[in-house]
PDB file of C-alpha atoms in Angstrom:
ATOM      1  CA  UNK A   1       0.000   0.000   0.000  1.00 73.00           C
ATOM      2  CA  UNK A   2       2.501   2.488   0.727  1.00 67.00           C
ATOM      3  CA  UNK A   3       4.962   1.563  -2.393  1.00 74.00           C
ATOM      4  CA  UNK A   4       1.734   1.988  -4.374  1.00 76.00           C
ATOM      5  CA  UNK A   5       0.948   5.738  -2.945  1.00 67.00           C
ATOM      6  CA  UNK A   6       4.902   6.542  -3.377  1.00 68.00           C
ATOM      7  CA  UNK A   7       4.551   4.940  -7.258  1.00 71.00           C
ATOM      8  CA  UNK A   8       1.554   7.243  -7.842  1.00 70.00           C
ATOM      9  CA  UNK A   9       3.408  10.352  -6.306  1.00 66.00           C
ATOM     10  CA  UNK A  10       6.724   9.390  -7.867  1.00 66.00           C
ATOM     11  CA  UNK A  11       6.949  12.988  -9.471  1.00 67.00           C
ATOM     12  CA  UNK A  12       6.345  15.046  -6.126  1.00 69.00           C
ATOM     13  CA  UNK A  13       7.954  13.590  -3.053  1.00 69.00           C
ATOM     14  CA  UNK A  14       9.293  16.490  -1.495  1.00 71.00           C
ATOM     15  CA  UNK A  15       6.667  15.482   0.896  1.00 67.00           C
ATOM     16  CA  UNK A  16       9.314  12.580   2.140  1.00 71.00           C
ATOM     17  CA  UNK A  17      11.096  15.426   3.127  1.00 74.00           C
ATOM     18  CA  UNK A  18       8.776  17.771   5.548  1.00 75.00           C
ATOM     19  CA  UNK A  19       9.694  17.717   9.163  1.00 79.00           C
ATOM     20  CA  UNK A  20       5.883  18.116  10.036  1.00 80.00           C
ATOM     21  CA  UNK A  21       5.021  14.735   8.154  1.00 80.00           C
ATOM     22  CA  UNK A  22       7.841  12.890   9.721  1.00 84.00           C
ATOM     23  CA  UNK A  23       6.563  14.233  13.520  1.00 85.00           C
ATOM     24  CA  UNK A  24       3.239  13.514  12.755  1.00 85.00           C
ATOM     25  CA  UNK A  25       3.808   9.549  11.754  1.00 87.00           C
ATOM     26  CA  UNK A  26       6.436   9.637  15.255  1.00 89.00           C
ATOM     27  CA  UNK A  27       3.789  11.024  17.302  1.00 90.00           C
ATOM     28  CA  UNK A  28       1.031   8.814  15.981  1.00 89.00           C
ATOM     29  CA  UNK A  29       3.066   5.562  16.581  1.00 90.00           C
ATOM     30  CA  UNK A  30       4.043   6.979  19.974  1.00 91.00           C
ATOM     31  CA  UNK A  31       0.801   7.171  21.061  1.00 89.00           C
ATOM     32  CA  UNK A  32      -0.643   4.086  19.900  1.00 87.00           C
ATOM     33  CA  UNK A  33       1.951   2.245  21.462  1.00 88.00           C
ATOM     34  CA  UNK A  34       1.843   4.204  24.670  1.00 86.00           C
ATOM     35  CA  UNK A  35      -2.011   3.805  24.585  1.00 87.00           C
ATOM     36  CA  UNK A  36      -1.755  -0.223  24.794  1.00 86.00           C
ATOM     37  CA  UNK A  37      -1.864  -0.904  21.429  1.00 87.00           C
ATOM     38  CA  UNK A  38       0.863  -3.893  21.333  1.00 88.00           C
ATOM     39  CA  UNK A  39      -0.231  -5.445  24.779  1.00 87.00           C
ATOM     40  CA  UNK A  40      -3.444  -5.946  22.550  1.00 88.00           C
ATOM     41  CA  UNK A  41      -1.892  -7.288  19.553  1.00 90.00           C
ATOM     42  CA  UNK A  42      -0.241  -9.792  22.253  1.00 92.00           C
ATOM     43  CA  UNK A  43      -2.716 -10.921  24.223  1.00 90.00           C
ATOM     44  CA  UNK A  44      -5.357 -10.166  22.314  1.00 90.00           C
ATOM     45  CA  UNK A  45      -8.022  -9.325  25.023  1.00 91.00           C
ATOM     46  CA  UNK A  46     -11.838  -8.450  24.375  1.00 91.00           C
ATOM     47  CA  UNK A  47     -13.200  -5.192  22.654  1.00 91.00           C
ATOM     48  CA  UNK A  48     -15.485  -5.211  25.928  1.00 91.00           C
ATOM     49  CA  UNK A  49     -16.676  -6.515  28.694  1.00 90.00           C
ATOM     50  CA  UNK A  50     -20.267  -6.986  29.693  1.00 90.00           C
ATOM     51  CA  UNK A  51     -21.065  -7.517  33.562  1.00 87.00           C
ATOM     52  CA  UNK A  52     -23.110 -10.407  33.940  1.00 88.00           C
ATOM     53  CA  UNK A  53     -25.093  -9.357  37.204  1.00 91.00           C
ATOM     54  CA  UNK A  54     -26.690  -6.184  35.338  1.00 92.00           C
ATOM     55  CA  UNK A  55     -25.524  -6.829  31.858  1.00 88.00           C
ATOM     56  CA  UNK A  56     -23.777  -3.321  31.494  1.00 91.00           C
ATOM     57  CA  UNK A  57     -21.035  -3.084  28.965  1.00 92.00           C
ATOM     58  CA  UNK A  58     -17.845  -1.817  30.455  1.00 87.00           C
ATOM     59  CA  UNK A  59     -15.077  -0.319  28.010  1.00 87.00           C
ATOM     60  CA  UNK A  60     -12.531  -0.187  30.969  1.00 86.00           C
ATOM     61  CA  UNK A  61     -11.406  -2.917  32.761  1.00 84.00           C
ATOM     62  CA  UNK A  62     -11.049  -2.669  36.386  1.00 78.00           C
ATOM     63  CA  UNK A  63      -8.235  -4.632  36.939  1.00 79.00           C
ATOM     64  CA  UNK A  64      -4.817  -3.037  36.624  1.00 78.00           C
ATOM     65  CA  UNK A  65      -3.235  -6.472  35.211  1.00 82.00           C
ATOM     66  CA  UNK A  66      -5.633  -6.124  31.918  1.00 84.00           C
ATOM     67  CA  UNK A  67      -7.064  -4.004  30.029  1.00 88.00           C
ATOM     68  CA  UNK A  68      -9.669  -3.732  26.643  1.00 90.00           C
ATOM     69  CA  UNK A  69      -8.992  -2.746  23.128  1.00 91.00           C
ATOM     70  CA  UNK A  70     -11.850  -0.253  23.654  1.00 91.00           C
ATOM     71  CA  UNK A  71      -9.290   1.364  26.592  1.00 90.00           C
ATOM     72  CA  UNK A  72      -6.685   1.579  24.443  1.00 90.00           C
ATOM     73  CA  UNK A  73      -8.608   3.624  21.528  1.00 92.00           C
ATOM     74  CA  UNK A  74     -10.192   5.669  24.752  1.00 92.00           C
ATOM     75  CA  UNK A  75      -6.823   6.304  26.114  1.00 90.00           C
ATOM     76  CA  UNK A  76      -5.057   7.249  22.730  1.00 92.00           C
ATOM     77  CA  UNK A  77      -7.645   9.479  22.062  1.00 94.00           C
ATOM     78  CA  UNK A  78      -7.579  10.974  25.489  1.00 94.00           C
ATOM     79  CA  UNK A  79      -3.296  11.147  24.556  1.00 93.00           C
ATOM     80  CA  UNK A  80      -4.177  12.784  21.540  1.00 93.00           C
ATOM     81  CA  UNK A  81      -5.975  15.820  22.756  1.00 95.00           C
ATOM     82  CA  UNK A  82      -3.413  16.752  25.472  1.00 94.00           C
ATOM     83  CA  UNK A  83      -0.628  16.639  22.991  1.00 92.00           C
ATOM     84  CA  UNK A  84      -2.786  18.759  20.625  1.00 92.00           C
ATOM     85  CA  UNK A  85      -3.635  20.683  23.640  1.00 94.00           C
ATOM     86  CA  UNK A  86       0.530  21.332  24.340  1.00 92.00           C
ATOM     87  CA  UNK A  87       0.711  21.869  20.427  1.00 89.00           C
ATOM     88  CA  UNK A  88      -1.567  24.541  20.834  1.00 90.00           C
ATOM     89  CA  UNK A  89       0.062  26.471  23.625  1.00 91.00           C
ATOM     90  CA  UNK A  90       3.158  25.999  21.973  1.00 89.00           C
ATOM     91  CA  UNK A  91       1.915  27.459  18.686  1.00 85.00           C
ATOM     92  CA  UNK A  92       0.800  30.224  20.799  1.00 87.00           C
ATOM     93  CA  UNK A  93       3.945  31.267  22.446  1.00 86.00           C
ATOM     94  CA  UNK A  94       5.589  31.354  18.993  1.00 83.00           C
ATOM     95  CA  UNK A  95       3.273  32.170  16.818  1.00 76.00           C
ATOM     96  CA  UNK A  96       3.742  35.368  14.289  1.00 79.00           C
ATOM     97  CA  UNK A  97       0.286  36.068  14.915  1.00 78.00           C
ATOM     98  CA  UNK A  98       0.086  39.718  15.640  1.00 79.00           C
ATOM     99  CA  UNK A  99      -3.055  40.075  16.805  1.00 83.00           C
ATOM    100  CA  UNK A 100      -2.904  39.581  20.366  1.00 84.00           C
ATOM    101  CA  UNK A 101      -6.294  38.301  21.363  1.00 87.00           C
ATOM    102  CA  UNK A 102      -5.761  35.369  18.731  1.00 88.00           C
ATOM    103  CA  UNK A 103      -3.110  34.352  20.921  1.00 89.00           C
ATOM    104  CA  UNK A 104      -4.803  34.816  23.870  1.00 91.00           C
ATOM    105  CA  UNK A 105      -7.758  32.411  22.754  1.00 91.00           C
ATOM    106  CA  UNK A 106      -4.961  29.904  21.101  1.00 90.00           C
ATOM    107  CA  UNK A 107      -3.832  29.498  24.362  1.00 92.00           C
ATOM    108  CA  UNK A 108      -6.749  29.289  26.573  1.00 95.00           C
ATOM    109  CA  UNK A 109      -8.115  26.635  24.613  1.00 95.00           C
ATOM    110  CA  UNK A 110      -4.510  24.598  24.296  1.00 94.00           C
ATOM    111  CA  UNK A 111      -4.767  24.985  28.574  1.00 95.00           C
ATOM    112  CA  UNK A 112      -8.378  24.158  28.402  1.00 95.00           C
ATOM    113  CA  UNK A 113      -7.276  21.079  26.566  1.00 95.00           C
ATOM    114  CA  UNK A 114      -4.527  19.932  28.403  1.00 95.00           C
ATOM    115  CA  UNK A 115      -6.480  20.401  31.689  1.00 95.00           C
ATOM    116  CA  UNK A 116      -9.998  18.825  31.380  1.00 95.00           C
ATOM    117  CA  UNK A 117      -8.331  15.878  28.982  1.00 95.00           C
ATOM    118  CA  UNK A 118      -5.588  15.289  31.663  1.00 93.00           C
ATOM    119  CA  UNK A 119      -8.234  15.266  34.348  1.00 93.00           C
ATOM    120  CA  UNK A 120     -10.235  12.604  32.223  1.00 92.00           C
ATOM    121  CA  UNK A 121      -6.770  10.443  32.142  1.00 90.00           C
ATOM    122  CA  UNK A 122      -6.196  11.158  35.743  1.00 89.00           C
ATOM    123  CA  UNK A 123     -10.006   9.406  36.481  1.00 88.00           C
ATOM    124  CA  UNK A 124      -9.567   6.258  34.111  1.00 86.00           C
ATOM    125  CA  UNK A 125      -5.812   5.854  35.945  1.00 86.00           C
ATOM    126  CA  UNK A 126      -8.132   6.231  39.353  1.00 85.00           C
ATOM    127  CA  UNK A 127     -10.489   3.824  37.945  1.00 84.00           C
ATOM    128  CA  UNK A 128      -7.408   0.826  37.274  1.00 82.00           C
ATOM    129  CA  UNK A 129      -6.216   1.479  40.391  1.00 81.00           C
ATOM    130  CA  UNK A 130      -8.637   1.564  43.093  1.00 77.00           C
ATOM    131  CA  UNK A 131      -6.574   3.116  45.815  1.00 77.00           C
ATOM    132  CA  UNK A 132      -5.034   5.944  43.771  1.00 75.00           C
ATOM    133  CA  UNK A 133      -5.146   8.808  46.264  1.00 78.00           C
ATOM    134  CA  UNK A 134      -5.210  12.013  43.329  1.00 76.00           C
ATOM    135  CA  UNK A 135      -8.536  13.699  41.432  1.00 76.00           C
ATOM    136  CA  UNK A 136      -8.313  16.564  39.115  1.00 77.00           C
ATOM    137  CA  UNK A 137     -11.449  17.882  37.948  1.00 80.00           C
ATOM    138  CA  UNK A 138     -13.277  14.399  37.939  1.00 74.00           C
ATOM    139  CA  UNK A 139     -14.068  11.290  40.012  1.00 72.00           C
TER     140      UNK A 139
END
């Protein structure tokens, strides 16, 4: 697949070349890995779980020894927005915007990222492990 896409864009690969391509695919496989994804290509566990006294479908497992391949995709995505979050204050900071309030509202909303997407990290880390002392924003 990917020596077919280079043979159709044999004439323009300058794309090969871009710095923002090459951290993109680096950051991507970073945080699929990070997220779980090749404990689940080992082990192969279950998308979910349903509880069989109430028949509720649980996408997080409550074990700290395991985990679901629906965890992984709701912990890479919860990855993903605080690093777009941090790209976003970054990009604010040295940005050659020079409108000043542009700025201002690039960063709140890379801070607003960061904070209520690490809080929602910091409660599915409190919900592995039962006895983890620290809340953010949630429960």
């Amino acid at each position: 697949m990917v020596g077919s896409f280079l043979y159709i864009r044999r004439n323009s690969l300058e794309f090969l070349q871009s710095k923002t391509v090459w951290s993109g695919i680096c950051i991507f496989i970073i945080l699929l890995m990070t997220s779980g994804q090749m404990w689940n290509h080992i082990r192969g566990p279950p998308l979910y779980h349903r509880n069989p006294q109430n028949g509720m479908i649980g996408y997080i497992h409550g074990h700290n020894q395991s985990q679901l391949v629906a965890e992984t995709y709701i912990v890479f995505f919860i990855y993903s927005a605080i690093v777009i979050g941090f790209v976003l204050l970054n990009d604010a900071f040295e940005s050659k915007i020079a409108d000043a309030s542009k700025r201002r509202n690039l960063a709140i909303s890379g801070l607003v990222l960061v904070i209520f997407f690490f809080s929602l990290l910091l409660s599915v880390f409190r919900r592995k492990y039962s006895g983890y002392p620290y809340t953010f924003l949630f429960r």
